Amino acid sequence: MIHKYNFYGLIMLMLSFATQSYAVIQWSGSSMTSAADENFIIQGDCVMPYNQDIYIEAYNADVFITLTDDATIQANNLNNDNIRHGIFIQVLYPYTVTIYIPKKLAFKGGAGNPTQPICIYLEGNGNIQWVLEDSPDAQLSFTADDNSGGTELWTRFSTIFPLTSPTTPNVSFEITRAGQIHFGKRSKWGYQVFSNYNLNTQTNLEHHNPYRINFGNDAKYALQIINF
């Protein structure tokens, strides 16, 4: 299991990949970039670029994402409120995107702008797994401050290139302690459907009971149907 590995050993392994034709993309401050088939390290708080989406793609290789310190990823508060820029995690079968969380990772909308959420879109037909280390330091929050926008986590039933029909990724959360995952104010977790096909997807809590995910006041579980 991933959470039984030594965290710093994983970091060294990722860095060793960087010397063998693999890159490690580093996010820090206002430096957030898209990449395909590369690993990511989040180094402290980050703000998304102005009026841009971020793409994490696993089309030809597994992708591993982790963080070195507590981190908050926040929407850019200068974005147009009518355009919801977000982080797109796209994965093709048989590959897996693993978000390994040994510290506190939070997502929040635009600072001082309650109507500007940060959106996370999960797409494709591969696997996306959120793995929280067995530690009191490991927490995952989709939330908002009193004056910020919230967070929207969407699994999409959609078609991404090179797929020719709508599908969804297999999304799982591996957690070990109650309350390790929290959905806060003005935040949503749910599905977006982009066609008239029947929805065929699943979100699992592997080996654990659902009470370990906490929904705060004003948090929602949602299904959104989007017609072409």
PDB file of C-alpha atoms in Angstrom:
ATOM      1  CA  MET A   1       0.000   0.000   0.000  1.00  0.00           C
ATOM      2  CA  ILE A   2       1.297   3.466  -0.820  1.00  0.00           C
ATOM      3  CA  HIS A   3       0.762   4.917   2.647  1.00  0.00           C
ATOM      4  CA  LYS A   4       3.197   2.388   4.125  1.00  0.00           C
ATOM      5  CA  TYR A   5       6.114   3.675   2.078  1.00  0.00           C
ATOM      6  CA  ASN A   6       8.578   6.168   3.526  1.00  0.00           C
ATOM      7  CA  PHE A   7       7.500   9.629   2.361  1.00  0.00           C
ATOM      8  CA  TYR A   8      10.990  11.021   1.883  1.00  0.00           C
ATOM      9  CA  GLY A   9      11.978   7.831   0.124  1.00  0.00           C
ATOM     10  CA  LEU A  10       9.180   8.518  -2.345  1.00  0.00           C
ATOM     11  CA  ILE A  11      10.471  12.043  -2.892  1.00  0.00           C
ATOM     12  CA  MET A  12      13.960  10.726  -3.596  1.00  0.00           C
ATOM     13  CA  LEU A  13      12.504   8.133  -5.948  1.00  0.00           C
ATOM     14  CA  MET A  14      10.663  10.866  -7.859  1.00  0.00           C
ATOM     15  CA  LEU A  15      13.808  12.961  -8.082  1.00  0.00           C
ATOM     16  CA  SER A  16      15.744   9.960  -9.334  1.00  0.00           C
ATOM     17  CA  PHE A  17      13.146   9.568 -12.096  1.00  0.00           C
ATOM     18  CA  ALA A  18      13.950  13.143 -13.104  1.00  0.00           C
ATOM     19  CA  THR A  19      17.467  12.017 -14.041  1.00  0.00           C
ATOM     20  CA  GLN A  20      16.082   9.175 -16.144  1.00  0.00           C
ATOM     21  CA  SER A  21      14.084  11.187 -18.709  1.00  0.00           C
ATOM     22  CA  TYR A  22      11.265  11.886 -16.239  1.00  0.00           C
ATOM     23  CA  ALA A  23      10.600  15.413 -14.980  1.00  0.00           C
ATOM     24  CA  VAL A  24       9.236  16.502 -11.625  1.00  0.00           C
ATOM     25  CA  ILE A  25       6.978  19.534 -11.950  1.00  0.00           C
ATOM     26  CA  GLN A  26       7.185  21.840  -8.936  1.00  0.00           C
ATOM     27  CA  TRP A  27       4.300  24.054  -7.842  1.00  0.00           C
ATOM     28  CA  SER A  28       5.030  26.972  -5.528  1.00  0.00           C
ATOM     29  CA  GLY A  29       3.546  30.451  -5.062  1.00  0.00           C
ATOM     30  CA  SER A  30       2.276  31.735  -8.401  1.00  0.00           C
ATOM     31  CA  SER A  31       4.178  29.053 -10.312  1.00  0.00           C
ATOM     32  CA  MET A  32       1.655  26.418 -11.388  1.00  0.00           C
ATOM     33  CA  THR A  33       2.036  24.751 -14.778  1.00  0.00           C
ATOM     34  CA  SER A  34       0.327  21.971 -16.705  1.00  0.00           C
ATOM     35  CA  ALA A  35       2.127  18.770 -17.694  1.00  0.00           C
ATOM     36  CA  ALA A  36       1.495  15.378 -19.272  1.00  0.00           C
ATOM     37  CA  ASP A  37       2.913  12.105 -17.924  1.00  0.00           C
ATOM     38  CA  GLU A  38       5.064  13.885 -15.318  1.00  0.00           C
ATOM     39  CA  ASN A  39       5.156  13.791 -11.517  1.00  0.00           C
ATOM     40  CA  PHE A  40       4.333  16.807  -9.347  1.00  0.00           C
ATOM     41  CA  ILE A  41       5.581  18.176  -6.024  1.00  0.00           C
ATOM     42  CA  ILE A  42       3.566  20.904  -4.279  1.00  0.00           C
ATOM     43  CA  GLN A  43       5.873  23.143  -2.250  1.00  0.00           C
ATOM     44  CA  GLY A  44       3.740  25.327  -0.016  1.00  0.00           C
ATOM     45  CA  ASP A  45       0.806  27.572  -0.893  1.00  0.00           C
ATOM     46  CA  CYS A  46      -0.074  28.154  -4.560  1.00  0.00           C
ATOM     47  CA  VAL A  47      -2.356  30.480  -6.513  1.00  0.00           C
ATOM     48  CA  MET A  48      -3.643  29.451  -9.923  1.00  0.00           C
ATOM     49  CA  PRO A  49      -2.526  31.543 -12.906  1.00  0.00           C
ATOM     50  CA  TYR A  50      -4.799  34.334 -14.082  1.00  0.00           C
ATOM     51  CA  ASN A  51      -7.562  33.176 -16.442  1.00  0.00           C
ATOM     52  CA  GLN A  52      -5.936  29.802 -17.129  1.00  0.00           C
ATOM     53  CA  ASP A  53      -6.792  26.167 -16.544  1.00  0.00           C
ATOM     54  CA  ILE A  54      -4.259  23.654 -15.242  1.00  0.00           C
ATOM     55  CA  TYR A  55      -4.048  20.175 -16.809  1.00  0.00           C
ATOM     56  CA  ILE A  56      -2.553  17.097 -15.167  1.00  0.00           C
ATOM     57  CA  GLU A  57      -2.590  14.345 -17.796  1.00  0.00           C
ATOM     58  CA  ALA A  58      -1.744  10.661 -17.465  1.00  0.00           C
ATOM     59  CA  TYR A  59      -2.038   9.432 -21.043  1.00  0.00           C
ATOM     60  CA  ASN A  60       1.093   7.275 -21.353  1.00  0.00           C
ATOM     61  CA  ALA A  61       2.352   6.823 -17.778  1.00  0.00           C
ATOM     62  CA  ASP A  62       1.270   6.814 -14.153  1.00  0.00           C
ATOM     63  CA  VAL A  63       1.444  10.215 -12.439  1.00  0.00           C
ATOM     64  CA  PHE A  64       2.356  10.766  -8.781  1.00  0.00           C
ATOM     65  CA  ILE A  65       1.542  14.004  -6.931  1.00  0.00           C
ATOM     66  CA  THR A  66       2.608  14.872  -3.387  1.00  0.00           C
ATOM     67  CA  LEU A  67       3.504  17.814  -1.152  1.00  0.00           C
ATOM     68  CA  THR A  68       6.501  18.658   1.021  1.00  0.00           C
ATOM     69  CA  ASP A  69       4.696  20.958   3.494  1.00  0.00           C
ATOM     70  CA  ASP A  70       1.192  22.050   4.396  1.00  0.00           C
ATOM     71  CA  ALA A  71      -0.260  23.709   1.308  1.00  0.00           C
ATOM     72  CA  THR A  72      -3.316  25.613   0.126  1.00  0.00           C
ATOM     73  CA  ILE A  73      -4.128  25.770  -3.584  1.00  0.00           C
ATOM     74  CA  GLN A  74      -6.328  28.755  -4.315  1.00  0.00           C
ATOM     75  CA  ALA A  75      -8.187  30.182  -7.301  1.00  0.00           C
ATOM     76  CA  ASN A  76      -6.975  33.476  -8.705  1.00  0.00           C
ATOM     77  CA  ASN A  77      -9.281  36.171  -7.321  1.00  0.00           C
ATOM     78  CA  LEU A  78      -8.796  38.297 -10.455  1.00  0.00           C
ATOM     79  CA  ASN A  79     -10.551  35.745 -12.673  1.00  0.00           C
ATOM     80  CA  ASN A  80     -13.857  36.591 -14.326  1.00  0.00           C
ATOM     81  CA  ASP A  81     -16.655  35.298 -12.077  1.00  0.00           C
ATOM     82  CA  ASN A  82     -18.530  34.006 -15.133  1.00  0.00           C
ATOM     83  CA  ILE A  83     -15.664  31.718 -16.209  1.00  0.00           C
ATOM     84  CA  ARG A  84     -14.766  28.898 -13.847  1.00  0.00           C
ATOM     85  CA  HIS A  85     -11.140  28.049 -14.427  1.00  0.00           C
ATOM     86  CA  GLY A  86     -10.003  24.847 -12.786  1.00  0.00           C
ATOM     87  CA  ILE A  87      -7.600  21.957 -12.397  1.00  0.00           C
ATOM     88  CA  PHE A  88      -8.309  19.139 -14.868  1.00  0.00           C
ATOM     89  CA  ILE A  89      -6.982  15.701 -13.913  1.00  0.00           C
ATOM     90  CA  GLN A  90      -7.279  13.499 -17.008  1.00  0.00           C
ATOM     91  CA  VAL A  91      -6.229   9.852 -17.042  1.00  0.00           C
ATOM     92  CA  LEU A  92      -6.493   7.079 -19.627  1.00  0.00           C
ATOM     93  CA  TYR A  93      -6.728   3.356 -18.858  1.00  0.00           C
ATOM     94  CA  PRO A  94      -4.640   1.551 -17.615  1.00  0.00           C
ATOM     95  CA  TYR A  95      -2.850   4.451 -15.935  1.00  0.00           C
ATOM     96  CA  THR A  96      -3.319   5.919 -12.464  1.00  0.00           C
ATOM     97  CA  VAL A  97      -2.973   9.385 -10.985  1.00  0.00           C
ATOM     98  CA  THR A  98      -2.090   9.128  -7.292  1.00  0.00           C
ATOM     99  CA  ILE A  99      -2.391  12.181  -5.041  1.00  0.00           C
ATOM    100  CA  TYR A 100      -0.414  11.196  -1.944  1.00  0.00           C
ATOM    101  CA  ILE A 101      -1.102  13.431   1.060  1.00  0.00           C
ATOM    102  CA  PRO A 102       1.274  13.276   4.068  1.00  0.00           C
ATOM    103  CA  LYS A 103       0.502  16.845   5.231  1.00  0.00           C
ATOM    104  CA  LYS A 104      -2.453  19.247   5.159  1.00  0.00           C
ATOM    105  CA  LEU A 105      -3.682  19.974   1.626  1.00  0.00           C
ATOM    106  CA  ALA A 106      -6.520  22.456   1.136  1.00  0.00           C
ATOM    107  CA  PHE A 107      -8.287  23.823  -1.931  1.00  0.00           C
ATOM    108  CA  LYS A 108     -10.051  27.195  -1.735  1.00  0.00           C
ATOM    109  CA  GLY A 109     -11.693  29.654  -4.098  1.00  0.00           C
ATOM    110  CA  GLY A 110     -10.569  33.198  -4.824  1.00  0.00           C
ATOM    111  CA  ALA A 111      -9.478  35.207  -1.777  1.00  0.00           C
ATOM    112  CA  GLY A 112     -11.956  37.957  -0.941  1.00  0.00           C
ATOM    113  CA  ASN A 113     -14.280  36.735  -3.704  1.00  0.00           C
ATOM    114  CA  PRO A 114     -16.988  34.364  -2.409  1.00  0.00           C
ATOM    115  CA  THR A 115     -18.419  33.906  -5.922  1.00  0.00           C
ATOM    116  CA  GLN A 116     -15.128  32.639  -7.411  1.00  0.00           C
ATOM    117  CA  PRO A 117     -14.743  28.895  -6.656  1.00  0.00           C
ATOM    118  CA  ILE A 118     -11.809  26.696  -7.498  1.00  0.00           C
ATOM    119  CA  CYS A 119     -12.979  23.728  -9.596  1.00  0.00           C
ATOM    120  CA  ILE A 120     -11.308  20.323  -9.830  1.00  0.00           C
ATOM    121  CA  TYR A 121     -12.433  18.144 -12.737  1.00  0.00           C
ATOM    122  CA  LEU A 122     -11.690  14.395 -12.867  1.00  0.00           C
ATOM    123  CA  GLU A 123     -11.916  12.934 -16.383  1.00  0.00           C
ATOM    124  CA  GLY A 124     -11.004   9.888 -18.469  1.00  0.00           C
ATOM    125  CA  ASN A 125     -11.318   6.117 -18.040  1.00  0.00           C
ATOM    126  CA  GLY A 126      -8.294   5.380 -15.844  1.00  0.00           C
ATOM    127  CA  ASN A 127      -7.833   5.574 -12.075  1.00  0.00           C
ATOM    128  CA  ILE A 128      -7.538   8.569  -9.755  1.00  0.00           C
ATOM    129  CA  GLN A 129      -6.707   7.808  -6.146  1.00  0.00           C
ATOM    130  CA  TRP A 130      -6.419  10.180  -3.203  1.00  0.00           C
ATOM    131  CA  VAL A 131      -4.225   8.501  -0.574  1.00  0.00           C
ATOM    132  CA  LEU A 132      -3.897  10.033   2.885  1.00  0.00           C
ATOM    133  CA  GLU A 133      -1.004   8.935   5.043  1.00  0.00           C
ATOM    134  CA  ASP A 134      -1.819   7.271   8.373  1.00  0.00           C
ATOM    135  CA  SER A 135      -0.891  10.384  10.337  1.00  0.00           C
ATOM    136  CA  PRO A 136      -2.731  13.155  12.232  1.00  0.00           C
ATOM    137  CA  ASP A 137      -0.865  15.614   9.986  1.00  0.00           C
ATOM    138  CA  ALA A 138      -2.524  14.248   6.844  1.00  0.00           C
ATOM    139  CA  GLN A 139      -5.727  16.114   5.965  1.00  0.00           C
ATOM    140  CA  LEU A 140      -7.535  16.982   2.746  1.00  0.00           C
ATOM    141  CA  SER A 141      -9.942  19.931   2.631  1.00  0.00           C
ATOM    142  CA  PHE A 142     -12.214  21.206  -0.116  1.00  0.00           C
ATOM    143  CA  THR A 143     -13.413  24.397   1.498  1.00  0.00           C
ATOM    144  CA  ALA A 144     -13.497  28.201   1.768  1.00  0.00           C
ATOM    145  CA  ASP A 145     -12.563  31.004   4.124  1.00  0.00           C
ATOM    146  CA  ASP A 146     -15.259  33.381   5.360  1.00  0.00           C
ATOM    147  CA  ASN A 147     -14.574  35.707   2.423  1.00  0.00           C
ATOM    148  CA  SER A 148     -13.253  33.327  -0.237  1.00  0.00           C
ATOM    149  CA  GLY A 149     -14.905  31.217  -2.883  1.00  0.00           C
ATOM    150  CA  GLY A 150     -15.531  27.539  -2.225  1.00  0.00           C
ATOM    151  CA  THR A 151     -14.244  24.380  -3.880  1.00  0.00           C
ATOM    152  CA  GLU A 152     -16.046  22.176  -6.395  1.00  0.00           C
ATOM    153  CA  LEU A 153     -14.805  18.606  -6.963  1.00  0.00           C
ATOM    154  CA  TRP A 154     -16.433  17.076 -10.033  1.00  0.00           C
ATOM    155  CA  THR A 155     -16.154  13.613 -11.563  1.00  0.00           C
ATOM    156  CA  ARG A 156     -17.126  14.116 -15.206  1.00  0.00           C
ATOM    157  CA  PHE A 157     -19.033  11.753 -17.470  1.00  0.00           C
ATOM    158  CA  SER A 158     -17.572  13.180 -20.658  1.00  0.00           C
ATOM    159  CA  THR A 159     -15.473  12.438 -23.732  1.00  0.00           C
ATOM    160  CA  ILE A 160     -11.805  13.426 -23.780  1.00  0.00           C
ATOM    161  CA  PHE A 161      -9.397  12.888 -26.681  1.00  0.00           C
ATOM    162  CA  PRO A 162      -8.618  10.220 -27.883  1.00  0.00           C
ATOM    163  CA  LEU A 163     -11.705   8.513 -26.427  1.00  0.00           C
ATOM    164  CA  THR A 164     -14.750   8.447 -28.688  1.00  0.00           C
ATOM    165  CA  SER A 165     -17.549   7.979 -26.154  1.00  0.00           C
ATOM    166  CA  PRO A 166     -18.346   9.385 -22.709  1.00  0.00           C
ATOM    167  CA  THR A 167     -16.835   7.697 -19.692  1.00  0.00           C
ATOM    168  CA  THR A 168     -15.673   8.423 -16.150  1.00  0.00           C
ATOM    169  CA  PRO A 169     -12.517   7.627 -14.191  1.00  0.00           C
ATOM    170  CA  ASN A 170     -12.556   5.265 -11.238  1.00  0.00           C
ATOM    171  CA  VAL A 171     -12.067   7.594  -8.267  1.00  0.00           C
ATOM    172  CA  SER A 172     -11.082   6.302  -4.834  1.00  0.00           C
ATOM    173  CA  PHE A 173     -10.176   7.768  -1.442  1.00  0.00           C
ATOM    174  CA  GLU A 174      -7.908   5.806   0.888  1.00  0.00           C
ATOM    175  CA  ILE A 175      -8.142   7.179   4.408  1.00  0.00           C
ATOM    176  CA  THR A 176      -7.339   5.845   7.866  1.00  0.00           C
ATOM    177  CA  ARG A 177      -8.738   8.371  10.351  1.00  0.00           C
ATOM    178  CA  ALA A 178     -12.104   9.993  10.957  1.00  0.00           C
ATOM    179  CA  GLY A 179     -12.377  13.472   9.503  1.00  0.00           C
ATOM    180  CA  GLN A 180      -9.271  13.286   7.316  1.00  0.00           C
ATOM    181  CA  ILE A 181     -11.329  14.612   4.400  1.00  0.00           C
ATOM    182  CA  HIS A 182     -13.488  17.690   4.884  1.00  0.00           C
ATOM    183  CA  PHE A 183     -15.908  19.529   2.598  1.00  0.00           C
ATOM    184  CA  GLY A 184     -16.510  23.023   3.925  1.00  0.00           C
ATOM    185  CA  LYS A 185     -18.657  26.049   3.210  1.00  0.00           C
ATOM    186  CA  ARG A 186     -19.682  26.867  -0.353  1.00  0.00           C
ATOM    187  CA  SER A 187     -18.122  23.592  -1.523  1.00  0.00           C
ATOM    188  CA  LYS A 188     -19.462  20.677  -3.579  1.00  0.00           C
ATOM    189  CA  TRP A 189     -18.571  17.099  -4.407  1.00  0.00           C
ATOM    190  CA  GLY A 190     -20.420  15.408  -7.225  1.00  0.00           C
ATOM    191  CA  TYR A 191     -20.840  14.341 -10.850  1.00  0.00           C
ATOM    192  CA  GLN A 192     -21.239  16.287 -14.072  1.00  0.00           C
ATOM    193  CA  VAL A 193     -22.939  14.469 -16.945  1.00  0.00           C
ATOM    194  CA  PHE A 194     -22.381  15.815 -20.466  1.00  0.00           C
ATOM    195  CA  SER A 195     -24.701  13.571 -22.477  1.00  0.00           C
ATOM    196  CA  ASN A 196     -27.926  11.592 -22.427  1.00  0.00           C
ATOM    197  CA  TYR A 197     -26.093   8.324 -21.744  1.00  0.00           C
ATOM    198  CA  ASN A 198     -26.717   6.442 -18.522  1.00  0.00           C
ATOM    199  CA  LEU A 199     -24.264   7.389 -15.802  1.00  0.00           C
ATOM    200  CA  ASN A 200     -21.888   4.515 -15.059  1.00  0.00           C
ATOM    201  CA  THR A 201     -19.308   5.442 -12.476  1.00  0.00           C
ATOM    202  CA  GLN A 202     -18.232   4.874  -8.915  1.00  0.00           C
ATOM    203  CA  THR A 203     -16.499   6.650  -6.086  1.00  0.00           C
ATOM    204  CA  ASN A 204     -15.173   4.340  -3.404  1.00  0.00           C
ATOM    205  CA  LEU A 205     -14.016   4.678   0.159  1.00  0.00           C
ATOM    206  CA  GLU A 206     -11.535   1.821   0.128  1.00  0.00           C
ATOM    207  CA  HIS A 207     -11.583  -0.312   3.289  1.00  0.00           C
ATOM    208  CA  HIS A 208     -13.270   2.385   5.365  1.00  0.00           C
ATOM    209  CA  ASN A 209     -16.703   3.660   6.347  1.00  0.00           C
ATOM    210  CA  PRO A 210     -18.251   6.809   4.841  1.00  0.00           C
ATOM    211  CA  TYR A 211     -18.331   8.700   8.169  1.00  0.00           C
ATOM    212  CA  ARG A 212     -14.635   9.406   7.712  1.00  0.00           C
ATOM    213  CA  ILE A 213     -15.509  12.089   5.158  1.00  0.00           C
ATOM    214  CA  ASN A 214     -16.941  15.154   6.882  1.00  0.00           C
ATOM    215  CA  PHE A 215     -19.456  17.534   5.278  1.00  0.00           C
ATOM    216  CA  GLY A 216     -19.627  20.894   7.020  1.00  0.00           C
ATOM    217  CA  ASN A 217     -22.415  23.453   6.939  1.00  0.00           C
ATOM    218  CA  ASP A 218     -23.261  24.640   3.430  1.00  0.00           C
ATOM    219  CA  ALA A 219     -21.336  21.771   1.780  1.00  0.00           C
ATOM    220  CA  LYS A 220     -23.203  19.792  -0.885  1.00  0.00           C
ATOM    221  CA  TYR A 221     -23.142  16.495  -2.739  1.00  0.00           C
ATOM    222  CA  ALA A 222     -24.398  17.266  -6.234  1.00  0.00           C
ATOM    223  CA  LEU A 223     -25.366  15.795  -9.603  1.00  0.00           C
ATOM    224  CA  GLN A 224     -25.259  18.268 -12.486  1.00  0.00           C
ATOM    225  CA  ILE A 225     -26.708  17.408 -15.904  1.00  0.00           C
ATOM    226  CA  ILE A 226     -25.212  19.515 -18.713  1.00  0.00           C
ATOM    227  CA  ASN A 227     -26.936  19.232 -22.091  1.00  0.00           C
ATOM    228  CA  PHE A 228     -25.017  19.851 -25.288  1.00  0.00           C
TER     229      PHE A 228
END
